[in-house]
Amino acid sequence: MLIRSVKVKSRYTKGIIIMRKYFATTIIMAISLSLMSIAAVAEVLPNRGLYEVSHDRVELHGGFWGPRLKTHHETTIGHALDCLERNGHVTNFDKAAGVFDGPLRGHHAFDSDLHKAMEGAMYSLQHHDDPKLRQRVEGILDRILAAQQEDGFLISYFIVNGLDKKWDDMRLEHQMYNAGHFFEMAVEHHRLSGEKKAIDAAKRFADHIDSVFGPGKRYDVGGHEEIELALVKLYRATGERRYLELSRFLLDERGHLHGTERRPFESGPLSVPERIEGQTDAEYRRAKWHASLRWRNGRMQDHKPLAEQTEAVGHAVRAGYIYSAMADIARFMDAPEYERAVDSLWQDVVGRKMYVNGSIGTAQYGDEGFGDPYLLPNRTYCESCASIAHVFWQHRMNLLKAQAKYADVMELALYNGAISGISISGDGFFYQNPLESKGSSRSSWIGLACCPTNLTRIIPQVGGLVYAQGKNRLYVNLFAAGDTSVRMDDGVKVKLAQKTDYPWDGYVKLTVTPEQASDFDLCLRIPGWALGRPVPSDLYRFADSKVAAVGLKVNGKTIDVTPEEDGYVHLKRSWKAADAVELDMPMPVRRIYAHEKVLADRGKVTLMRGPIIYCFEAVDNPNMDVLSIALPREAELRAEPRPELLGGVTILQGKGLDDRQRPVTLTAVPYYSWANREKGAMTVWINEAPIASAALPATSSPIPAQRADQSTSLKQAGKSPIKVFILAGQSNMEGQGVVSMDHPSDYNSGKGNLVNTMKDPNKAYLYKHLKDRKGEWIVRDDVKITFRDRSGGLTIGYTGYGGSSHIGPELQFGHVIGDYFKEPVLLIKTAWGGKSLYQDFRPPSSGGKVGKFYKQMLKDIHKALNDIEKNFPDLASRTYEVAGFVWMQGWNDMCDAKAIPEYDKNLINLVNDLRKEFKSPDLPVVIGELGNGGPEAGGNMAAFRKAQKKGAEQIDNGVFVITHNFWRDPQQSPNVNHGHHWCGNAESYFLVGDALGKGMIRLLMKKNSRSNDSR
Ligand SMILES: [Zn+2]
């Protein structure tokens, strides 16, 4: 085992001692170098990968971080401790120690907030000589430690409320989470002071946990991960390998049923608990919530063993922490399975689930967690803690894999997603960080203080993210003005001074000063953004592929800047005092587009300069709705440093269009700096529709205002036209089939859930084309679909009534039709539940008032046709042909006695009017019958069915498709008998779509044979 010592600066001296030695055995040094308490504390080095140049060896001053660290020390820490004291976080420990008579306040995770703020203070104190703060911190620490129990247990909530419950309800009560944050704080106190009171208390607590949990003991794991990475820290600070083993045990146990023995994981359906007599509403709600967690336990990354997890799911903060621990275990132990798992999880997050600013966690499933791939709405959750956990994870990935791309994401999340959570003044906080908002104000404190206290501890840790060391290598991961001092493998101490105005300017000067000449490899990260890549995946891309040449000089001599495969430029040489390395990375303003599957960002653009993501705020763009502005593709953008603004930023400006398409100058500020002035709307992504305007140059690739009508289009040479199918109608077309595992489980008790149905081995063949060999949902790019403001390749979900967790008949319809045509297919879905043909869709030929939704339907269809180029750039050069119309009926007409006698006529008129509108007199038409009720149902239902059939039979080149064949067995779909077969029955929707698609193909084949005959 390798051990290195790190310096500890005491309150009595500013002396810095840096020592590093290697030992062959597990020996911990805690050397008192003098009675004046300068101590060196050994730290265990990893088996593989890189190791940290910890924050205490890096002094950041000037530049971007210097002023922030000052504000943090002078404002944030004191403010956080004040708020925590005021809210009872400290007196809770007094009460637990038996010296306070007042009430216990807050919840079971309250201790963790105090530990985090204290940890932040301890980082900061290692850089600031501040006896007053030091005294305050020591005072609070003593009050915390006074509450520790004989057996080592130390959580105030349980000490006060009953120690018999201390390890009950592990999933919800955050016991291990509190413990983890205590360990992290204690390790930092040891590093700060060299004293052992806190770290010894942490060891006693960890020993207690180790005595309760482990092989042959209890197999439970905590619901909120964190302790796992903290135990690795405690192991490194103490050399006690059992803490590393305990961390590994907690990792290994996730995904198994918890209790007295390890069992294979089994998922089960949600069962709603009976209400117990005397239970209050709040208690009953909580009981239901508890019950739901077992079913939804992806929330806690506990749905399967961690080593088998390949997709990021559940609570994003917990995920960030547990993925960090997995990377640590892979670095400190022999654990290739965890390395493989974090690799896959990384691909999933960075490739499909990350916002452009490095934030994570859409809370799509109401669990503060990850949503479906590519589903990244901009009015979103993105908890500050999730970005911070993301920074920690990417840092550990970089240390594990020694590749620059992880530092790219770390930098992105740090500068954009994480620090957006704290105000420039250092005392205003966001819990959520949306990328689009109508306006929001920061809170000076948040009762659930996880985010403010996490921000309190990440800012002073930034120095520790800047460098890393490997065998005879010194890595530069971040560009930040300051000084550091490291000892290389040959024992030579090397000072490194970094001068830069990064992230506002890409010039970085490093002065390398070894005590004596030293051979080592200085590894410079060339950021992805400087190489034409905003992120290391295809989730976001720059609008053009231009790459401005990066300059590099060593002692004035130009060096080639071609990073090696690991993303670093390796400068291997014998370094001598005052060697100068100059890196010059031009920072043009770059436009970013999202992957076409990210529907929320379709047709939109955002701006990046260096590592900074920009946003448009109302305060800089007055008298317009910033949520509706547009930035034409050719608009020139300029960067302007504004040292007086927002603590010193570079703003971006360019000519754009306001919400009324009038030319205006648009101004963007760094996303992290939003909501520091007056409250107003903000957006990161803005429209890029190159709208023609006299004031602006014509766009090079204009979107035609109106495509040529299909009769001309069809004659055009070249690629064959896109086949367009209109899927219209009432509630049945809108679609409420539940497809998702985690979303409304109570629809048909989950039995109508398509994902559940797919598990039925007898039906698996039906659905096999929905997933690929790896079990991932297929996205069919040869079949496109638009529905309201969404458009994309055909895949499960996305275009149903409830968004990604629902489907309508279009899913299987698209597969059937897509297989029939070799040309690309576009489905235009336009439907509204609860509407009648009699009134809402009343066609013009029926006389009377034309239905509002008839007009809306036409508007939707025309918009979709006009936007083909915008929504589907890959179809841009093609013409289209409206090839078919599907009308799926609803049940509202049935409820109105006046509607039924008219139904057949209205249906015929609807089809005729549409055929006229699209100049297609023999447009194939499929009428899907209402599937509700049942053939035996009497009354209006029977009369209505007759009217449907009568109307459909009179439509030439039309077909009436009966879908009631797909009614489920009442046991499978209990709602069928209640007249709502559609409610949650995704399987029905799938089969209805199948019938509609096959009906359409029958018509198309007939049409083909007719036209062949006439030849
Ligand atoms: Zn939080």
PDB file of C-alpha atoms in Angstrom, residues 199-413:
ATOM      1  CA  ILE A 199     -11.670  11.672  13.512  1.00  0.00           C
ATOM      2  CA  ASP A 200     -11.567   9.404  16.557  1.00  0.00           C
ATOM      3  CA  ALA A 201     -15.288  10.073  17.054  1.00  0.00           C
ATOM      4  CA  ALA A 202     -15.824   9.233  13.387  1.00  0.00           C
ATOM      5  CA  LYS A 203     -13.933   5.973  13.858  1.00  0.00           C
ATOM      6  CA  ARG A 204     -16.068   5.065  16.874  1.00  0.00           C
ATOM      7  CA  PHE A 205     -19.226   5.748  14.870  1.00  0.00           C
ATOM      8  CA  ALA A 206     -17.926   3.810  11.859  1.00  0.00           C
ATOM      9  CA  ASP A 207     -16.901   0.914  14.130  1.00  0.00           C
ATOM     10  CA  HIS A 208     -20.409   0.879  15.553  1.00  0.00           C
ATOM     11  CA  ILE A 209     -21.895   0.699  12.048  1.00  0.00           C
ATOM     12  CA  ASP A 210     -19.391  -2.013  11.182  1.00  0.00           C
ATOM     13  CA  SER A 211     -20.537  -3.975  14.250  1.00  0.00           C
ATOM     14  CA  VAL A 212     -24.184  -3.858  13.139  1.00  0.00           C
ATOM     15  CA  PHE A 213     -23.885  -4.270   9.344  1.00  0.00           C
ATOM     16  CA  GLY A 214     -21.808  -6.658   7.310  1.00  0.00           C
ATOM     17  CA  PRO A 215     -21.531 -10.296   6.326  1.00  0.00           C
ATOM     18  CA  GLY A 216     -23.279 -12.419   8.938  1.00  0.00           C
ATOM     19  CA  LYS A 217     -24.750  -9.290  10.498  1.00  0.00           C
ATOM     20  CA  ARG A 218     -27.416  -7.017   9.018  1.00  0.00           C
ATOM     21  CA  TYR A 219     -27.510  -6.682   5.263  1.00  0.00           C
ATOM     22  CA  ASP A 220     -29.486  -3.446   5.001  1.00  0.00           C
ATOM     23  CA  VAL A 221     -28.230  -0.451   3.086  1.00  0.00           C
ATOM     24  CA  GLY A 222     -29.251   3.167   3.525  1.00  0.00           C
ATOM     25  CA  GLY A 223     -31.822   4.792   1.279  1.00  0.00           C
ATOM     26  CA  HIS A 224     -29.752   7.908   0.665  1.00  0.00           C
ATOM     27  CA  GLU A 225     -26.256   7.008  -0.398  1.00  0.00           C
ATOM     28  CA  GLU A 226     -23.245   9.062   0.656  1.00  0.00           C
ATOM     29  CA  ILE A 227     -21.586   7.048   3.402  1.00  0.00           C
ATOM     30  CA  GLU A 228     -19.943   4.847   0.778  1.00  0.00           C
ATOM     31  CA  LEU A 229     -17.629   7.576  -0.510  1.00  0.00           C
ATOM     32  CA  ALA A 230     -17.158   8.975   3.008  1.00  0.00           C
ATOM     33  CA  LEU A 231     -15.935   5.588   4.245  1.00  0.00           C
ATOM     34  CA  VAL A 232     -13.301   5.595   1.500  1.00  0.00           C
ATOM     35  CA  LYS A 233     -12.165   9.000   2.767  1.00  0.00           C
ATOM     36  CA  LEU A 234     -12.115   7.711   6.341  1.00  0.00           C
ATOM     37  CA  TYR A 235     -10.079   4.707   5.220  1.00  0.00           C
ATOM     38  CA  ARG A 236      -7.610   6.952   3.468  1.00  0.00           C
ATOM     39  CA  ALA A 237      -7.231   9.225   6.459  1.00  0.00           C
ATOM     40  CA  THR A 238      -6.903   6.433   9.019  1.00  0.00           C
ATOM     41  CA  GLY A 239      -5.510   3.485   7.082  1.00  0.00           C
ATOM     42  CA  GLU A 240      -8.215   1.273   8.644  1.00  0.00           C
ATOM     43  CA  ARG A 241      -8.997  -1.091   5.828  1.00  0.00           C
ATOM     44  CA  ARG A 242     -12.236  -2.267   7.397  1.00  0.00           C
ATOM     45  CA  TYR A 243     -13.810   1.049   6.428  1.00  0.00           C
ATOM     46  CA  LEU A 244     -12.969   0.376   2.809  1.00  0.00           C
ATOM     47  CA  GLU A 245     -14.387  -3.131   3.191  1.00  0.00           C
ATOM     48  CA  LEU A 246     -17.545  -1.725   4.757  1.00  0.00           C
ATOM     49  CA  SER A 247     -17.947   0.685   1.868  1.00  0.00           C
ATOM     50  CA  ARG A 248     -17.606  -2.183  -0.557  1.00  0.00           C
ATOM     51  CA  PHE A 249     -20.118  -4.241   1.417  1.00  0.00           C
ATOM     52  CA  LEU A 250     -22.652  -1.415   1.167  1.00  0.00           C
ATOM     53  CA  LEU A 251     -22.054  -1.240  -2.568  1.00  0.00           C
ATOM     54  CA  ASP A 252     -22.288  -4.983  -3.011  1.00  0.00           C
ATOM     55  CA  GLU A 253     -25.531  -5.152  -1.052  1.00  0.00           C
ATOM     56  CA  ARG A 254     -27.468  -2.674  -3.131  1.00  0.00           C
ATOM     57  CA  GLY A 255     -30.026  -4.316  -5.343  1.00  0.00           C
ATOM     58  CA  HIS A 256     -30.783  -7.158  -2.965  1.00  0.00           C
ATOM     59  CA  LEU A 257     -33.667  -7.518  -0.622  1.00  0.00           C
ATOM     60  CA  HIS A 258     -32.630  -6.190   2.700  1.00  0.00           C
ATOM     61  CA  GLY A 259     -33.017  -7.889   5.972  1.00  0.00           C
ATOM     62  CA  THR A 260     -31.159 -10.514   7.837  1.00  0.00           C
ATOM     63  CA  GLU A 261     -29.758 -12.231   4.808  1.00  0.00           C
ATOM     64  CA  ARG A 262     -28.849 -11.453   1.284  1.00  0.00           C
ATOM     65  CA  ARG A 263     -31.500 -12.389  -1.241  1.00  0.00           C
ATOM     66  CA  PRO A 264     -31.867 -11.876  -4.947  1.00  0.00           C
ATOM     67  CA  PHE A 265     -33.668  -8.724  -5.907  1.00  0.00           C
ATOM     68  CA  GLU A 266     -37.294  -9.048  -6.913  1.00  0.00           C
ATOM     69  CA  SER A 267     -39.472  -6.237  -8.044  1.00  0.00           C
ATOM     70  CA  GLY A 268     -43.094  -6.312  -7.087  1.00  0.00           C
ATOM     71  CA  PRO A 269     -46.230  -4.367  -7.881  1.00  0.00           C
ATOM     72  CA  LEU A 270     -47.294  -1.469  -5.775  1.00  0.00           C
ATOM     73  CA  SER A 271     -49.712  -2.416  -3.075  1.00  0.00           C
ATOM     74  CA  VAL A 272     -51.595   0.393  -1.432  1.00  0.00           C
ATOM     75  CA  PRO A 273     -51.701  -0.135   2.319  1.00  0.00           C
ATOM     76  CA  GLU A 274     -54.958  -0.281   4.241  1.00  0.00           C
ATOM     77  CA  ARG A 275     -55.695   2.823   6.229  1.00  0.00           C
ATOM     78  CA  ILE A 276     -55.279   2.130   9.901  1.00  0.00           C
ATOM     79  CA  GLU A 277     -57.930   3.459  12.229  1.00  0.00           C
ATOM     80  CA  GLY A 278     -56.981   6.769  13.771  1.00  0.00           C
ATOM     81  CA  GLN A 279     -54.322   7.489  11.118  1.00  0.00           C
ATOM     82  CA  THR A 280     -54.213  11.168  10.124  1.00  0.00           C
ATOM     83  CA  ASP A 281     -54.206  12.136   6.457  1.00  0.00           C
ATOM     84  CA  ALA A 282     -50.525  12.998   6.691  1.00  0.00           C
ATOM     85  CA  GLU A 283     -49.692   9.670   8.303  1.00  0.00           C
ATOM     86  CA  TYR A 284     -51.649   7.765   5.695  1.00  0.00           C
ATOM     87  CA  ARG A 285     -49.965   9.659   2.868  1.00  0.00           C
ATOM     88  CA  ARG A 286     -46.640   8.761   4.382  1.00  0.00           C
ATOM     89  CA  ALA A 287     -47.622   5.121   4.708  1.00  0.00           C
ATOM     90  CA  LYS A 288     -48.556   5.047   1.027  1.00  0.00           C
ATOM     91  CA  TRP A 289     -45.282   6.716   0.159  1.00  0.00           C
ATOM     92  CA  HIS A 290     -43.345   4.098   2.133  1.00  0.00           C
ATOM     93  CA  ALA A 291     -45.177   1.355   0.304  1.00  0.00           C
ATOM     94  CA  SER A 292     -44.534   2.919  -3.069  1.00  0.00           C
ATOM     95  CA  LEU A 293     -40.796   3.045  -2.478  1.00  0.00           C
ATOM     96  CA  ARG A 294     -40.388  -0.660  -2.715  1.00  0.00           C
ATOM     97  CA  TRP A 295     -41.947  -0.623  -6.101  1.00  0.00           C
ATOM     98  CA  ARG A 296     -40.117   2.450  -7.253  1.00  0.00           C
ATOM     99  CA  ASN A 297     -36.806   1.711  -5.684  1.00  0.00           C
ATOM    100  CA  GLY A 298     -34.826   2.721  -8.704  1.00  0.00           C
ATOM    101  CA  ARG A 299     -35.055   5.993  -6.820  1.00  0.00           C
ATOM    102  CA  MET A 300     -32.324   4.728  -4.522  1.00  0.00           C
ATOM    103  CA  GLN A 301     -30.295   2.923  -7.171  1.00  0.00           C
ATOM    104  CA  ASP A 302     -31.469  -0.218  -5.440  1.00  0.00           C
ATOM    105  CA  HIS A 303     -33.464  -1.817  -8.226  1.00  0.00           C
ATOM    106  CA  LYS A 304     -30.668  -4.172  -9.180  1.00  0.00           C
ATOM    107  CA  PRO A 305     -27.087  -4.815  -8.115  1.00  0.00           C
ATOM    108  CA  LEU A 306     -24.889  -1.793  -8.805  1.00  0.00           C
ATOM    109  CA  ALA A 307     -22.435  -3.793 -10.855  1.00  0.00           C
ATOM    110  CA  GLU A 308     -25.284  -4.648 -13.245  1.00  0.00           C
ATOM    111  CA  GLN A 309     -26.605  -1.127 -13.569  1.00  0.00           C
ATOM    112  CA  THR A 310     -26.072   0.376 -16.989  1.00  0.00           C
ATOM    113  CA  GLU A 311     -28.704   3.099 -17.042  1.00  0.00           C
ATOM    114  CA  ALA A 312     -28.797   6.049 -14.692  1.00  0.00           C
ATOM    115  CA  VAL A 313     -32.112   6.057 -12.858  1.00  0.00           C
ATOM    116  CA  GLY A 314     -33.526   7.490  -9.689  1.00  0.00           C
ATOM    117  CA  HIS A 315     -32.587  10.366  -7.423  1.00  0.00           C
ATOM    118  CA  ALA A 316     -29.753  12.208  -9.134  1.00  0.00           C
ATOM    119  CA  VAL A 317     -27.948  13.326  -5.969  1.00  0.00           C
ATOM    120  CA  ARG A 318     -27.866   9.818  -4.569  1.00  0.00           C
ATOM    121  CA  ALA A 319     -26.760   8.556  -7.972  1.00  0.00           C
ATOM    122  CA  GLY A 320     -23.880  11.050  -8.130  1.00  0.00           C
ATOM    123  CA  TYR A 321     -22.672   9.972  -4.705  1.00  0.00           C
ATOM    124  CA  ILE A 322     -22.948   6.234  -5.273  1.00  0.00           C
ATOM    125  CA  TYR A 323     -21.316   6.460  -8.714  1.00  0.00           C
ATOM    126  CA  SER A 324     -18.495   8.396  -7.017  1.00  0.00           C
ATOM    127  CA  ALA A 325     -18.105   5.597  -4.509  1.00  0.00           C
ATOM    128  CA  MET A 326     -18.113   2.986  -7.285  1.00  0.00           C
ATOM    129  CA  ALA A 327     -15.302   4.856  -9.038  1.00  0.00           C
ATOM    130  CA  ASP A 328     -13.412   5.058  -5.739  1.00  0.00           C
ATOM    131  CA  ILE A 329     -13.825   1.351  -5.013  1.00  0.00           C
ATOM    132  CA  ALA A 330     -12.582   0.583  -8.523  1.00  0.00           C
ATOM    133  CA  ARG A 331      -9.521   2.739  -7.792  1.00  0.00           C
ATOM    134  CA  PHE A 332      -8.750   1.424  -4.309  1.00  0.00           C
ATOM    135  CA  MET A 333      -9.785  -2.217  -4.650  1.00  0.00           C
ATOM    136  CA  ASP A 334      -9.799  -4.875  -7.291  1.00  0.00           C
ATOM    137  CA  ALA A 335     -13.302  -4.222  -8.633  1.00  0.00           C
ATOM    138  CA  PRO A 336     -13.448  -4.300 -12.435  1.00  0.00           C
ATOM    139  CA  GLU A 337     -17.210  -4.893 -12.279  1.00  0.00           C
ATOM    140  CA  TYR A 338     -17.728  -1.470 -10.758  1.00  0.00           C
ATOM    141  CA  GLU A 339     -15.477   0.130 -13.314  1.00  0.00           C
ATOM    142  CA  ARG A 340     -17.510  -1.468 -16.109  1.00  0.00           C
ATOM    143  CA  ALA A 341     -20.740  -0.292 -14.486  1.00  0.00           C
ATOM    144  CA  VAL A 342     -19.606   3.321 -14.013  1.00  0.00           C
ATOM    145  CA  ASP A 343     -18.387   3.345 -17.615  1.00  0.00           C
ATOM    146  CA  SER A 344     -21.872   2.394 -18.837  1.00  0.00           C
ATOM    147  CA  LEU A 345     -23.586   4.774 -16.464  1.00  0.00           C
ATOM    148  CA  TRP A 346     -21.293   7.544 -17.657  1.00  0.00           C
ATOM    149  CA  GLN A 347     -22.179   6.841 -21.282  1.00  0.00           C
ATOM    150  CA  ASP A 348     -25.848   6.957 -20.380  1.00  0.00           C
ATOM    151  CA  VAL A 349     -25.639  10.211 -18.425  1.00  0.00           C
ATOM    152  CA  VAL A 350     -23.251  12.118 -20.673  1.00  0.00           C
ATOM    153  CA  GLY A 351     -24.714  10.695 -23.868  1.00  0.00           C
ATOM    154  CA  ARG A 352     -28.430  10.939 -23.111  1.00  0.00           C
ATOM    155  CA  LYS A 353     -29.396  12.483 -19.777  1.00  0.00           C
ATOM    156  CA  MET A 354     -27.301  15.578 -19.165  1.00  0.00           C
ATOM    157  CA  TYR A 355     -28.249  19.172 -19.755  1.00  0.00           C
ATOM    158  CA  VAL A 356     -25.944  21.373 -21.789  1.00  0.00           C
ATOM    159  CA  ASN A 357     -24.753  23.019 -18.570  1.00  0.00           C
ATOM    160  CA  GLY A 358     -23.754  19.730 -16.978  1.00  0.00           C
ATOM    161  CA  SER A 359     -26.849  19.588 -14.761  1.00  0.00           C
ATOM    162  CA  ILE A 360     -28.675  16.333 -14.161  1.00  0.00           C
ATOM    163  CA  GLY A 361     -32.060  15.221 -12.840  1.00  0.00           C
ATOM    164  CA  THR A 362     -35.314  16.157 -14.561  1.00  0.00           C
ATOM    165  CA  ALA A 363     -37.517  14.709 -11.800  1.00  0.00           C
ATOM    166  CA  GLN A 364     -39.748  13.321 -14.545  1.00  0.00           C
ATOM    167  CA  TYR A 365     -40.862  10.588 -12.179  1.00  0.00           C
ATOM    168  CA  GLY A 366     -41.360  12.881  -9.220  1.00  0.00           C
ATOM    169  CA  ASP A 367     -38.282  11.521  -7.495  1.00  0.00           C
ATOM    170  CA  GLU A 368     -35.736  14.332  -7.944  1.00  0.00           C
ATOM    171  CA  GLY A 369     -34.100  11.982 -10.383  1.00  0.00           C
ATOM    172  CA  PHE A 370     -33.168  11.074 -13.916  1.00  0.00           C
ATOM    173  CA  GLY A 371     -35.830  10.924 -16.606  1.00  0.00           C
ATOM    174  CA  ASP A 372     -36.001   9.034 -19.861  1.00  0.00           C
ATOM    175  CA  PRO A 373     -33.129   9.272 -22.345  1.00  0.00           C
ATOM    176  CA  TYR A 374     -33.098  12.530 -24.307  1.00  0.00           C
ATOM    177  CA  LEU A 375     -36.132  13.809 -22.439  1.00  0.00           C
ATOM    178  CA  LEU A 376     -34.613  17.041 -21.188  1.00  0.00           C
ATOM    179  CA  PRO A 377     -37.284  19.692 -20.745  1.00  0.00           C
ATOM    180  CA  ASN A 378     -35.899  23.115 -19.932  1.00  0.00           C
ATOM    181  CA  ARG A 379     -38.355  23.938 -17.192  1.00  0.00           C
ATOM    182  CA  THR A 380     -36.813  21.338 -15.053  1.00  0.00           C
ATOM    183  CA  TYR A 381     -35.560  20.314 -11.675  1.00  0.00           C
ATOM    184  CA  CYS A 382     -31.747  20.051 -11.707  1.00  0.00           C
ATOM    185  CA  GLU A 383     -31.055  20.236  -8.009  1.00  0.00           C
ATOM    186  CA  SER A 384     -27.897  22.100  -7.004  1.00  0.00           C
ATOM    187  CA  CYS A 385     -26.830  19.042  -4.998  1.00  0.00           C
ATOM    188  CA  ALA A 386     -27.124  16.894  -8.133  1.00  0.00           C
ATOM    189  CA  SER A 387     -24.691  19.103 -10.052  1.00  0.00           C
ATOM    190  CA  ILE A 388     -22.325  19.058  -7.091  1.00  0.00           C
ATOM    191  CA  ALA A 389     -22.522  15.275  -6.838  1.00  0.00           C
ATOM    192  CA  HIS A 390     -21.953  15.218 -10.595  1.00  0.00           C
ATOM    193  CA  VAL A 391     -18.750  17.254 -10.173  1.00  0.00           C
ATOM    194  CA  PHE A 392     -17.538  14.813  -7.498  1.00  0.00           C
ATOM    195  CA  TRP A 393     -18.311  11.844  -9.719  1.00  0.00           C
ATOM    196  CA  GLN A 394     -16.606  13.255 -12.816  1.00  0.00           C
ATOM    197  CA  HIS A 395     -13.564  14.142 -10.697  1.00  0.00           C
ATOM    198  CA  ARG A 396     -13.326  10.573  -9.477  1.00  0.00           C
ATOM    199  CA  MET A 397     -13.830   9.249 -13.012  1.00  0.00           C
ATOM    200  CA  ASN A 398     -10.892  11.391 -14.102  1.00  0.00           C
ATOM    201  CA  LEU A 399      -8.793  10.005 -11.269  1.00  0.00           C
ATOM    202  CA  LEU A 400      -9.814   6.441 -12.093  1.00  0.00           C
ATOM    203  CA  LYS A 401      -9.338   6.620 -15.854  1.00  0.00           C
ATOM    204  CA  ALA A 402      -6.777   9.418 -16.294  1.00  0.00           C
ATOM    205  CA  GLN A 403      -8.679  10.842 -19.231  1.00  0.00           C
ATOM    206  CA  ALA A 404      -9.382  14.477 -19.929  1.00  0.00           C
ATOM    207  CA  LYS A 405     -12.982  13.969 -21.049  1.00  0.00           C
ATOM    208  CA  TYR A 406     -14.071  13.428 -17.475  1.00  0.00           C
ATOM    209  CA  ALA A 407     -12.492  16.716 -16.482  1.00  0.00           C
ATOM    210  CA  ASP A 408     -14.347  18.319 -19.401  1.00  0.00           C
ATOM    211  CA  VAL A 409     -17.663  17.313 -17.875  1.00  0.00           C
ATOM    212  CA  MET A 410     -16.463  18.189 -14.387  1.00  0.00           C
ATOM    213  CA  GLU A 411     -15.576  21.670 -15.599  1.00  0.00           C
ATOM    214  CA  LEU A 412     -18.906  22.063 -17.409  1.00  0.00           C
ATOM    215  CA  ALA A 413     -20.925  21.016 -14.358  1.00  0.00           C
TER     216      ALA A 413
END
